[in-house]
Amino acid sequence: MENIIELDRRYIWHPFTNLKKQDQLPLKNIVRGEGFYVYDEDGNKYMDAIGSWWSSIHGHRHPRIVKAIKEQLDILDHIHFAGNTHKWAVELAKRILEILGNGFTKAFYSDDGSTAVEVALKIAYQYFLNKEEERNLFISLSGAYHGDTIGSIALGNIDEYHKIFKPFIFKTIHIPAPYCYRCPVGKKKGNCNFECLDNLIKVLKENKGKIAGIFIEPLFQGASGFIVYPKEYLEQLYNIVKDIDKDILIIFDEVATGFGRTGEMFAFKHLSFSPDIIALAKGLGGGPLTIGMTCVKDFIYQTFENGKYPYLYHGHTYTANPIVARSGIESLNIFEEENLIDKVKEKSKYFRKKIFEYFSDLKFVGDIRQIGLIGALELIYKDGKRDLTPEENWIVYREVYKTGFKYGVMLRPLWNVVYFIPYLHITYAEIDKLFEATRKTLIEVYSNF
Ligand SMILES: Cc1ncc(COP(=O)(O)O)c(C=O)c1O
């Protein structure tokens, strides 16, 4: 048989990959996965530190998820979802809405995180039309990432990903994110009154009656560098919005934060308020399969039932696929029957203690961030006194990626941020193993440059 890597290079165009040959990272041919581990064609075993792009909540091939999928294949594989329904879509939606509580009454299915965000955008815009108001401005945070479709990149604010598309995306307003390690308004971490929100006050006052919604990745911004931030920021943001323009919809993108990652089933459960719309994906399908869901509170749905625009023009071929829905239901069963959230909460304490123990003494680790079972290390120059230059950044990124394999860990840094988002069933011993391997990786990379 021909070499898979060679065939891949011949036929495939990979996501998030620089096609300039010299910049290409080595490709791994992964042949099997089990629990925390994936295996390559040479039989090497790697810890999946980033949970297969943050989706693998129960680990690879969790036996209950595998069984549910196999059973479902013998019953119903797929059916289009306009004019049809099935019990698996209904059960998954019902149970998610019950967990969300707080007045969420309807779930709209889509395919993935980006489409769940697109649906949220459309609903928010159309909601105001139904109230006979024209609001077409949205706010999001600096460094925001909400997916890769045109609507979601309009909300996004990572130059590397979004800048070249600026000329043909719709205008959004970005307010400073609470990136406390590099405070956007020059304050010190833990010693401020969230002055970064002053800009929001200005924006709301200047655009009163024009803003439809504010999109937020609650408590941690993923793709911009795993920026974990205090819940007080969101509490204050909520009060400001309600004070100045209470009709603005608060929309949480919990595509990455949902399903236990932060130590609660959803990140908003850490807060004293709930959003009006929530976008879900990744863990929603239990890990191996893709599905998206946008949930709304009843007052939003009512405007569609009773307003001028009752028809939401959106629907993907694989909407509410029964196999994924069944896998998602089994995932919720695992959460419930194994008290998984309680276990994650308990393990998070250990994870927190250990991430500081393993990495605090390394001069080139500028900042350590953690929430739940999510952790990140922001790397700087080896003397700890300055940031990496863009060229050094690239070297560190590439070398961490490559060297990790030597120590049995599959890392994929976000430039100078090495992050961990492992499966929720990670054992205490595996936490140590993960940090130990990463520490060795970083020391080796930094000793060579
Ligand atoms: C917060 C957030 N929103 C949306 C998305 C897009 O999800 P998908 O890749 O499933 O389209 C991601 C993906 O990482 C994400 O982190």
mmCIF file with all atom_site columns, C-alpha atoms and ligand atoms in Angstrom, residues 54 112-114 117 145-147 217 253 255-256 282, ligand 1:
data_model
loop_
_atom_site.group_PDB
_atom_site.id
_atom_site.type_symbol
_atom_site.label_atom_id
_atom_site.label_alt_id
_atom_site.label_comp_id
_atom_site.label_asym_id
_atom_site.label_entity_id
_atom_site.label_seq_id
_atom_site.pdbx_PDB_ins_code
_atom_site.Cartn_x
_atom_site.Cartn_y
_atom_site.Cartn_z
_atom_site.occupancy
_atom_site.B_iso_or_equiv
_atom_site.pdbx_formal_charge
_atom_site.auth_seq_id
_atom_site.auth_comp_id
_atom_site.auth_asym_id
_atom_site.auth_atom_id
_atom_site.pdbx_PDB_model_num
ATOM   1  C CA . TRP A 1 54  ? -11.724 20.424 22.290 1.00 0.00 ? 54  TRP A CA 1
ATOM   2  C CA . ASP A 1 112 ? -21.299 22.538 14.275 1.00 0.00 ? 112 ASP A CA 1
ATOM   3  C CA . GLY A 1 113 ? -20.072 25.493 16.289 1.00 0.00 ? 113 GLY A CA 1
ATOM   4  C CA . SER A 1 114 ? -19.846 27.941 13.400 1.00 0.00 ? 114 SER A CA 1
ATOM   5  C CA . VAL A 1 117 ? -23.298 30.898 15.884 1.00 0.00 ? 117 VAL A CA 1
ATOM   6  C CA . TYR A 1 145 ? -13.311 33.530 17.886 1.00 0.00 ? 145 TYR A CA 1
ATOM   7  C CA . HIS A 1 146 ? -16.757 32.246 16.963 1.00 0.00 ? 146 HIS A CA 1
ATOM   8  C CA . GLY A 1 147 ? -16.035 29.979 14.004 1.00 0.00 ? 147 GLY A CA 1
ATOM   9  C CA . GLU A 1 217 ? -17.147 33.309 24.915 1.00 0.00 ? 217 GLU A CA 1
ATOM   10 C CA . ASP A 1 253 ? -21.026 31.080 22.556 1.00 0.00 ? 253 ASP A CA 1
ATOM   11 C CA . VAL A 1 255 ? -19.228 25.890 21.867 1.00 0.00 ? 255 VAL A CA 1
ATOM   12 C CA . ALA A 1 256 ? -15.921 25.492 23.698 1.00 0.00 ? 256 ALA A CA 1
ATOM   13 C CA . LYS A 1 282 ? -18.380 20.192 20.167 1.00 0.00 ? 282 LYS A CA 1
HETATM 14 C C1 . LIG B 2 .   ? -16.001 29.500 20.930 1.00 0.00 ? 1   LIG B C1 1
HETATM 15 C C2 . LIG B 2 .   ? -16.096 28.815 19.615 1.00 0.00 ? 1   LIG B C2 1
HETATM 16 N N1 . LIG B 2 .   ? -17.128 29.075 18.821 1.00 0.00 ? 1   LIG B N1 1
HETATM 17 C C3 . LIG B 2 .   ? -17.278 28.461 17.634 1.00 0.00 ? 1   LIG B C3 1
HETATM 18 C C4 . LIG B 2 .   ? -16.354 27.546 17.194 1.00 0.00 ? 1   LIG B C4 1
HETATM 19 C C5 . LIG B 2 .   ? -16.510 26.893 15.851 1.00 0.00 ? 1   LIG B C5 1
HETATM 20 O O1 . LIG B 2 .   ? -16.866 25.574 16.007 1.00 0.00 ? 1   LIG B O1 1
HETATM 21 P P1 . LIG B 2 .   ? -16.747 24.565 14.758 1.00 0.00 ? 1   LIG B P1 1
HETATM 22 O O2 . LIG B 2 .   ? -15.293 24.373 14.531 1.00 0.00 ? 1   LIG B O2 1
HETATM 23 O O3 . LIG B 2 .   ? -17.436 23.331 15.242 1.00 0.00 ? 1   LIG B O3 1
HETATM 24 O O4 . LIG B 2 .   ? -17.418 25.197 13.606 1.00 0.00 ? 1   LIG B O4 1
HETATM 25 C C6 . LIG B 2 .   ? -15.261 27.236 17.996 1.00 0.00 ? 1   LIG B C6 1
HETATM 26 C C7 . LIG B 2 .   ? -14.251 26.258 17.558 1.00 0.00 ? 1   LIG B C7 1
HETATM 27 O O5 . LIG B 2 .   ? -13.215 26.070 18.130 1.00 0.00 ? 1   LIG B O5 1
HETATM 28 C C8 . LIG B 2 .   ? -15.120 27.892 19.238 1.00 0.00 ? 1   LIG B C8 1
HETATM 29 O O6 . LIG B 2 .   ? -14.077 27.667 20.034 1.00 0.00 ? 1   LIG B O6 1
#
